[in-house]
Coordinates of C-alpha atoms and ligand atoms in Angstrom, one line a residue:
X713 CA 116.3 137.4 -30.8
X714 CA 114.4 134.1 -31.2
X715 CA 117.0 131.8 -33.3
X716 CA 114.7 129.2 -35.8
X717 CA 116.7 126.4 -37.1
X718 CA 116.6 125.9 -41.0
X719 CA 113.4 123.5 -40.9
X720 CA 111.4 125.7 -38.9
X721 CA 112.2 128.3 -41.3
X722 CA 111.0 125.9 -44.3
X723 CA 107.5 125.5 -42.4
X724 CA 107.1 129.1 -42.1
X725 CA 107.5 129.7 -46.2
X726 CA 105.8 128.6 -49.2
X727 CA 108.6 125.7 -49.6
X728 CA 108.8 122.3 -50.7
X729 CA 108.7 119.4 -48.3
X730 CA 111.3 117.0 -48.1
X731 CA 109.8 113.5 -47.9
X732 CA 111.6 109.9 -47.2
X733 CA 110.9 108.9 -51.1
X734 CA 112.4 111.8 -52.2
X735 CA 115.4 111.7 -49.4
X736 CA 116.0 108.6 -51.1
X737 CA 115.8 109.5 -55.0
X738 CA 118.1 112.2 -53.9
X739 CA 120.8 110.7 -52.4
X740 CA 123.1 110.1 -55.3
X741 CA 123.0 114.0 -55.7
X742 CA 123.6 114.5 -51.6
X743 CA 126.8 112.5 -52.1
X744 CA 128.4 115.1 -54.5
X745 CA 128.0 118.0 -51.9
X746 CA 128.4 116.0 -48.2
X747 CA 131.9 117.1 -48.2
X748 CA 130.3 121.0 -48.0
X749 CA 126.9 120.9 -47.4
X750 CA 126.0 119.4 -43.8
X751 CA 123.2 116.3 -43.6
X752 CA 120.5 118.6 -41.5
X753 CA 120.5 120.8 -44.4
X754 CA 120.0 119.0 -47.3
X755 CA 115.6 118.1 -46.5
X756 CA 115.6 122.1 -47.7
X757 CA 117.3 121.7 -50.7
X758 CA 116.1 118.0 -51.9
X759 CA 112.8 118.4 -53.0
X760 CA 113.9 121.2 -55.2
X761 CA 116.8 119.2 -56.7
X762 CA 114.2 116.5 -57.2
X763 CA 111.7 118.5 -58.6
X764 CA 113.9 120.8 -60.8
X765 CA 115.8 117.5 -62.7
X766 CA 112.7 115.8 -63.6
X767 CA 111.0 119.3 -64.6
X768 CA 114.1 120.2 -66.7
X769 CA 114.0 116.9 -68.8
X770 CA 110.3 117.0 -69.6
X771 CA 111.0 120.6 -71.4
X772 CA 113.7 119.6 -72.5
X773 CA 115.8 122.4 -71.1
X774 CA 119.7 122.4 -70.1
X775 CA 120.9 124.8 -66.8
X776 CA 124.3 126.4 -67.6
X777 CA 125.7 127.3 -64.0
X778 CA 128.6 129.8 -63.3
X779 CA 131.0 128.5 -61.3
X780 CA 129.9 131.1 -58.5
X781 CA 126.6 129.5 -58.0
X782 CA 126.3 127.3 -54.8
X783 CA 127.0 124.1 -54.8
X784 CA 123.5 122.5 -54.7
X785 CA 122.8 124.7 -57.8
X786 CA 126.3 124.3 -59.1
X787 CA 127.3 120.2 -58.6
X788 CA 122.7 118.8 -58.1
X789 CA 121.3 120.3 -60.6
X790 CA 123.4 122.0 -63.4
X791 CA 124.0 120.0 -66.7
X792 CA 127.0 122.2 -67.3
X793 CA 129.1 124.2 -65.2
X794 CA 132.2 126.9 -66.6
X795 CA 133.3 130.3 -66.6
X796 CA 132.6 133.4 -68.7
X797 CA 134.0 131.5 -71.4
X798 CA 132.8 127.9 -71.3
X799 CA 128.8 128.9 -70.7
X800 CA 129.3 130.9 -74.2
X801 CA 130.8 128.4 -76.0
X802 CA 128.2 125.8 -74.9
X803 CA 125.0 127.9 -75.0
X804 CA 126.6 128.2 -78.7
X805 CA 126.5 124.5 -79.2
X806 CA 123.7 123.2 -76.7
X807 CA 120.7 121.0 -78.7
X808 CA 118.2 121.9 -75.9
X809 CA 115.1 124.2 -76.6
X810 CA 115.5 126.2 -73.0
X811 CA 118.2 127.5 -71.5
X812 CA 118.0 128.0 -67.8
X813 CA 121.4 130.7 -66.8
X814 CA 122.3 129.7 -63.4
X815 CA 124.6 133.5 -63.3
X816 CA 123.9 136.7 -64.1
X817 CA 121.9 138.6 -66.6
X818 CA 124.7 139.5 -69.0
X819 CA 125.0 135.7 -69.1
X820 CA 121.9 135.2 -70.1
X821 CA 121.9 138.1 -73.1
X822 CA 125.3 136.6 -74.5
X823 CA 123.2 132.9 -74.9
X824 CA 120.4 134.5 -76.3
X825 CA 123.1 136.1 -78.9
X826 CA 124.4 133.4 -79.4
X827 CA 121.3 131.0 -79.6
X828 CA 118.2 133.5 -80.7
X829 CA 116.2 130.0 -81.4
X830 CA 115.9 129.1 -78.6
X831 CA 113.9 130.2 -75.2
X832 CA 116.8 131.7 -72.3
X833 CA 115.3 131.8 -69.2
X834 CA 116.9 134.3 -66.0
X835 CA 115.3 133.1 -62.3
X836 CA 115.5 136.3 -61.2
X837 CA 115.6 139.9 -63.5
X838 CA 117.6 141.8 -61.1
X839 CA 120.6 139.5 -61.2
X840 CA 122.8 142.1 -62.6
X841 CA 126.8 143.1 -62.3
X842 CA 128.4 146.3 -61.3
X843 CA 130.7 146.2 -64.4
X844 CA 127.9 146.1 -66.8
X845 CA 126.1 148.9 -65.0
X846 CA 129.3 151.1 -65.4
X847 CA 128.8 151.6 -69.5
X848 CA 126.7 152.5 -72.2
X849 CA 126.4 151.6 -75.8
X850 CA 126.7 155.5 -75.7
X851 CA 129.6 155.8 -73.9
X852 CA 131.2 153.3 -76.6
X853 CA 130.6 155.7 -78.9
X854 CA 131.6 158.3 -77.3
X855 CA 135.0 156.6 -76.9
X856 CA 135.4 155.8 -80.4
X857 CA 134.7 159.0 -81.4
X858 CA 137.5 160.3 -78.8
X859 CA 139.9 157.5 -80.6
X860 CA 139.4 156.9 -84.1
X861 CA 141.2 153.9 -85.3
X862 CA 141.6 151.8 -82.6
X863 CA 139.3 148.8 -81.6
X864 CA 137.3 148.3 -79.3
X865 CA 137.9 145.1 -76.5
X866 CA 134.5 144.6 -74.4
X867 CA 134.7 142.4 -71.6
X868 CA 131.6 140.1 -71.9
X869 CA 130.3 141.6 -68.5
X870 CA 128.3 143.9 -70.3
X871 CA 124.7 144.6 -72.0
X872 CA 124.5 143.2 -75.5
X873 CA 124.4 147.3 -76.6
X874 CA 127.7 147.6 -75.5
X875 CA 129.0 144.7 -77.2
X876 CA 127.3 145.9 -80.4
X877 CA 129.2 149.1 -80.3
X878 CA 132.4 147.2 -80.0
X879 CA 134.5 145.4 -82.2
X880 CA 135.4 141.9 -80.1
X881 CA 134.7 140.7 -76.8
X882 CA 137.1 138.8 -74.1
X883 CA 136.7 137.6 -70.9
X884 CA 139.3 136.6 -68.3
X885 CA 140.3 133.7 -69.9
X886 CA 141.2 135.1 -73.3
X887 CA 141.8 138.6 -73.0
X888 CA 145.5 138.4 -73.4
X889 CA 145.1 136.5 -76.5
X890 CA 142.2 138.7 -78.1
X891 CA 143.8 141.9 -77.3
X892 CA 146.6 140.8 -79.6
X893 CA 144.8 139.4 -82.2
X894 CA 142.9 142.1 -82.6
X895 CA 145.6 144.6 -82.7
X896 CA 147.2 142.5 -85.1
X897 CA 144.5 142.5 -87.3
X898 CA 143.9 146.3 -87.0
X899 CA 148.0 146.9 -87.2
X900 CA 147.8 148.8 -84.5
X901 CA 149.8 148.9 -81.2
X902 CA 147.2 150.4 -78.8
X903 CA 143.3 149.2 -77.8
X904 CA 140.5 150.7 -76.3
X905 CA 139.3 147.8 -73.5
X906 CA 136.2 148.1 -71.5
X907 CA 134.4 148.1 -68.9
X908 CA 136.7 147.0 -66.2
X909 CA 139.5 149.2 -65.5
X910 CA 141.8 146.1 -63.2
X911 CA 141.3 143.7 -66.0
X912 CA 142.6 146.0 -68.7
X913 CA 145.5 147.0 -66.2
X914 CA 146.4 143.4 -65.4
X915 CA 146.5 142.8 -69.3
X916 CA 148.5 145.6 -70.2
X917 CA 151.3 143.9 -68.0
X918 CA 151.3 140.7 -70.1
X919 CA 151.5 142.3 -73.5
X920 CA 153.3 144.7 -75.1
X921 CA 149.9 146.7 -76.6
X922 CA 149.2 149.3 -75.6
X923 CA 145.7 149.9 -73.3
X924 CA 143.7 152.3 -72.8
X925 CA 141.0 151.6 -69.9
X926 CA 137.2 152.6 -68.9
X927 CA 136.9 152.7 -65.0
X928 CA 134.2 150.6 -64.2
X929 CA 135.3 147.9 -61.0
X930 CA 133.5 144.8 -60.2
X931 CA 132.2 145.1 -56.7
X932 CA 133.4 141.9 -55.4
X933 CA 136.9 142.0 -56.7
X934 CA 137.6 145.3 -56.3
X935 CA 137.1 144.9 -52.0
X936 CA 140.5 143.1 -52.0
X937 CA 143.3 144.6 -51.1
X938 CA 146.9 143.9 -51.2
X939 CA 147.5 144.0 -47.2
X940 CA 144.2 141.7 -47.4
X941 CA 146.8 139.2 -49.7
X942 CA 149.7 139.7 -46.8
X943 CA 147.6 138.8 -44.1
X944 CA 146.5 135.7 -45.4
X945 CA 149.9 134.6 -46.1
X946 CA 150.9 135.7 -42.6
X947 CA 147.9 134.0 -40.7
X948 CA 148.1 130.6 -43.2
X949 CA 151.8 129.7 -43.6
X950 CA 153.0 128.0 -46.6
X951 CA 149.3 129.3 -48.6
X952 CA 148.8 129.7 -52.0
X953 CA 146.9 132.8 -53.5
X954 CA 145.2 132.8 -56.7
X955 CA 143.3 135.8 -57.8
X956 CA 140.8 136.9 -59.9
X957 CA 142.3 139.8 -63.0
X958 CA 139.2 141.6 -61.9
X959 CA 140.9 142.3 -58.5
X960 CA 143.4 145.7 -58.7
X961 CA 146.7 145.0 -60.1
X962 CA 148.5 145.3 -56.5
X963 CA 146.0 142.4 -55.5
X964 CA 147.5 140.3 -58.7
X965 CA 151.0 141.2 -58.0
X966 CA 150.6 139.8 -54.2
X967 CA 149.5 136.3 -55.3
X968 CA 150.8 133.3 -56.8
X969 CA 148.4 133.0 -60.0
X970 CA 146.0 135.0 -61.7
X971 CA 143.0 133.9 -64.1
X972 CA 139.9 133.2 -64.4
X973 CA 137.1 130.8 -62.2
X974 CA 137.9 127.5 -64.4
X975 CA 141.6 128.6 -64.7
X976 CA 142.2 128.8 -60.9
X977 CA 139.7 125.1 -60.8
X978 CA 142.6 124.0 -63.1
X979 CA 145.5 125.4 -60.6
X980 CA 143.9 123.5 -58.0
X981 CA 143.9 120.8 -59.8
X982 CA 146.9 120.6 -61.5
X983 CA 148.9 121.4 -58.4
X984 CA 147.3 120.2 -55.8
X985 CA 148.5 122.9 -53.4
X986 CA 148.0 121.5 -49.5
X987 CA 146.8 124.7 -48.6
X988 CA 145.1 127.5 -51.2
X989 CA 143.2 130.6 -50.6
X990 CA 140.9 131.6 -53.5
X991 CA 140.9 135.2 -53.7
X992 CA 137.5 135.7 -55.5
X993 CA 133.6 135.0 -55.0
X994 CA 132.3 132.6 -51.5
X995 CA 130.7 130.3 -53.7
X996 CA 133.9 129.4 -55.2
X997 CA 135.8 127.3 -52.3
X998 CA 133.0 125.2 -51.6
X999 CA 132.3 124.1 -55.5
X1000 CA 136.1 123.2 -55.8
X1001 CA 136.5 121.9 -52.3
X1002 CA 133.9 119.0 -53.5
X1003 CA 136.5 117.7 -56.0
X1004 CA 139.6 118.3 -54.1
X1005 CA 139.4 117.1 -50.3
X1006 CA 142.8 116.5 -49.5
X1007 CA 143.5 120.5 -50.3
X1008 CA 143.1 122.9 -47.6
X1009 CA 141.0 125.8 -48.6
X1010 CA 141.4 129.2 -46.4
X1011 CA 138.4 131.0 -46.9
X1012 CA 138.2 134.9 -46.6
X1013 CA 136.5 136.1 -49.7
X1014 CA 133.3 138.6 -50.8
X1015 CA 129.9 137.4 -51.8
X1016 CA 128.4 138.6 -55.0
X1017 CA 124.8 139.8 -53.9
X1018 CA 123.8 139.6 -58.2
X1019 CA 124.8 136.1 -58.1
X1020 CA 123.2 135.1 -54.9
X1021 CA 120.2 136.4 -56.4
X1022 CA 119.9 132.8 -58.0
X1023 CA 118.2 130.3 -56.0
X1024 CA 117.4 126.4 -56.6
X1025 CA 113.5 127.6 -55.7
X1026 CA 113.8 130.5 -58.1
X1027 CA 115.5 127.7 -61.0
X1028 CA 112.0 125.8 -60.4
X1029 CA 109.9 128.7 -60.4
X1030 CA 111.5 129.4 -63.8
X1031 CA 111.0 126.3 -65.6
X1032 CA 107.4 126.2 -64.2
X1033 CA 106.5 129.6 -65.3
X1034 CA 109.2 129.9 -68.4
X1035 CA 109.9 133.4 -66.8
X1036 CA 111.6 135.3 -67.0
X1037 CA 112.6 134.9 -70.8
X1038 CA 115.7 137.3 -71.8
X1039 CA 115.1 138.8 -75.2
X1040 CA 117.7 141.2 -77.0
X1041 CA 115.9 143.9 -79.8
X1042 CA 117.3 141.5 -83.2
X1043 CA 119.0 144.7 -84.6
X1044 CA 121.7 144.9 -81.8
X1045 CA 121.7 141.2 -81.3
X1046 CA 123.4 140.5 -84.7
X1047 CA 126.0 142.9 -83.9
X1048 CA 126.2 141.9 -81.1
X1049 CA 126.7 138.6 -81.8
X1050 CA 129.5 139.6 -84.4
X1051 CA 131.4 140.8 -81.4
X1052 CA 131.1 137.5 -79.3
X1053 CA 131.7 135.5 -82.2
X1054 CA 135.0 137.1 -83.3
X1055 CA 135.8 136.3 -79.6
X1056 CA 135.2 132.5 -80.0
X1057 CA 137.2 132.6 -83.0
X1058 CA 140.2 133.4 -81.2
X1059 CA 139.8 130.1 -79.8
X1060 CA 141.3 128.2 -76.3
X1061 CA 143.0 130.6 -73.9
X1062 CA 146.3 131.4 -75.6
X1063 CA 147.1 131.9 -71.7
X1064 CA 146.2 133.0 -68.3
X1065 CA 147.7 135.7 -66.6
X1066 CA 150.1 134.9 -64.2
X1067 CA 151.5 137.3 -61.1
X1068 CA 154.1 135.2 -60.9
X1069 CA 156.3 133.5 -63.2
Ligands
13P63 P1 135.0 134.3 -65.1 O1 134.2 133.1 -64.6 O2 134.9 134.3 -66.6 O3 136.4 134.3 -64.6 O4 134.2 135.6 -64.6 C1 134.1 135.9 -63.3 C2 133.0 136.8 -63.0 O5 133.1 137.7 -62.2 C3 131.8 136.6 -63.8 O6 130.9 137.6 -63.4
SF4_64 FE1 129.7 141.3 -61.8 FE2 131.6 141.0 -60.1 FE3 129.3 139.9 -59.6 FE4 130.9 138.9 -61.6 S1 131.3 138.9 -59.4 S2 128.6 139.3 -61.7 S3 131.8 140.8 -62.3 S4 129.7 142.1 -59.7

């Protein structure tokens, strides 16, 4: 098969072209990403990056990335970068009109919550998650029909219907520490956590409440395996593994650390391992890898094809266009809302989970 290199690819598409003045407006931004993105490449991405930053300022919009973008969306054109966590607490707090979400659509629903003001734009629809996919406001229902009297936990990787059936949400940052406030505050010793099955089990071993778990899986984390976790440490002497609590509890008990994307970033930077192996989403290595040359980063890991939906040409498209704009019916969105905000009350991570201690 005929092989075309990346700029012959560019001429055959309705892409931007690179030019020397833009090369050299650019090159402050090419800097940040040299260490993972190689020189031939960046003509493809530099007119976007161009064109998206001064596009963004003139509509006075702000781009919220997940930390599983790629790292010319991630470090060239984001104005703020975080897990689950962080992009809820800042699309809580952001002054800008538009929000661009550089992640996934539940992202996008829990700024919109959070911010109903204001205009949240998705690049692409489709960009979706197998965890949210996996439950139902129904099925909440249904759930707290089965078990009347215990709360509900909802793992913000779900549609805002779900989280308006449910009592509080979490993510992987704070789920120890909302599971027990909120059984605290119910007085009771058991909770109901959905939707992902791994998480709930790698929480239950970190508290003494009691959990009762829905069986959806995210279809990234859930690929890994625990003779996947040997290996590495085999083939890589001397490694260090961090996971991801959305990976099956076997997975968790293999590595070193378990938490979320900013928690691992903070690993890595706290410990400065020489060699690490980030057991989690591609994007990941590169973004940290930017800040932290000296560590070595082994690089198995599983793309997340919802994530990838989100491009830098499909960021411009969106500010051009304002499409597509996320909107959640105002009924469920103030429940909704209620569930995410008892969340952020809870405040910073009371901790991370942690495989080994
Ligand atoms: P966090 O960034 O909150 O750890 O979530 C990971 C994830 O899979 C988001 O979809
Ligand atoms: Fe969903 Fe997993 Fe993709 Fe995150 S990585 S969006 S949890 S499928």
């Amino acid at each position: 098969m005929l092989r075309m290199s990346i700029m012959e690819l560019v001429m055959t598409t309705d892409a931007l072209t690179c030019t020397p003045e833009i090369l050299a407006a650019t090159q402050a931004d090419y800097a940040k990403v040299a260490h993972v993105i190689p020189q031939v490449e960046w003509p493809v991405h530099a007119p976007y990056v161009h064109a998206i930053n001064t596009l963004k300022r003139e509509k006075n919009a702000v781009i919220l990335a997940h930390n599983y973008m790629t790292p010319e969306i991630f470090h060239c054109v984001s104005d703020f970068r975080g897990d689950s966590l962080q992009l809820a607490q800042e699309a809580a707090r952001t002054e800008a009109q538009v929000i661009v979400q550089a992640g996934v659509h539940f992202m996008a629903e829990t700024s919109k919550i959070l911010s109903p003001e204001k205009t949240v734009l998705i690049p692409d629809l489709k960009a979706g998650c197998s965890l949210a996919a996996s439950i139902t406001g129904a099925d909440v229902r249904l759930l707290k029909q089965k078990y009347p009297g215990l709360p509900v936990v909802t793992y913000v990787n779900t549609t805002a219907d779900v989280k308006a059936e449910s009592d509080v949400c979490c993510t992987s940052s704070n789920a120890v520490a909302v599971v027990e406030d909120i059984a605290r505050e119910w007085g009771v010793d058991t909770v109901i956590m959905t939707p992902d099955e791994y998480l709930a089990l790698n929480v239950a071993k970190k508290t003494k409440i009691k959990i009762i778990a829905w069986k959806g899986h995210c279809e990234v984390h859930e690929r890994f395996t625990a003779e996947d976790i040997r290996g590495y440490r085999e083939a890589n002497p001397g490694v260090v593994v961090l996971a991801h609590p959305e990976c099956p509890p076997d997975v968790v008990a293999e590595a070193d650390f378990a938490g979320s994307t900013s928690a691992m970033i903070g690993y890595v930077g706290d410990h400065r391992p020489g060699r690490v192996v980030l057991v989690t989403e591609c994007s990941m290595s590169d973004n940290v890898a930017v800040n932290f040359p000296d560590v070595e980063f082994i690089r198995p890991c599983n793309l997340c094809p919802h994530m990838k939906r989100i491009t830098l040409a499909g960021i411009l498209k969106s500010l051009q266009t304002m499409q597509h704009e996320v909107t959640v019916d105002p009924a469920i969105a103030v429940r909704a809302k209620a569930s995410v905000e008892r969340m952020l009350k809870v405040g910073k991570p009371k901790a991370v989970l942690q495989a080994a201690e």
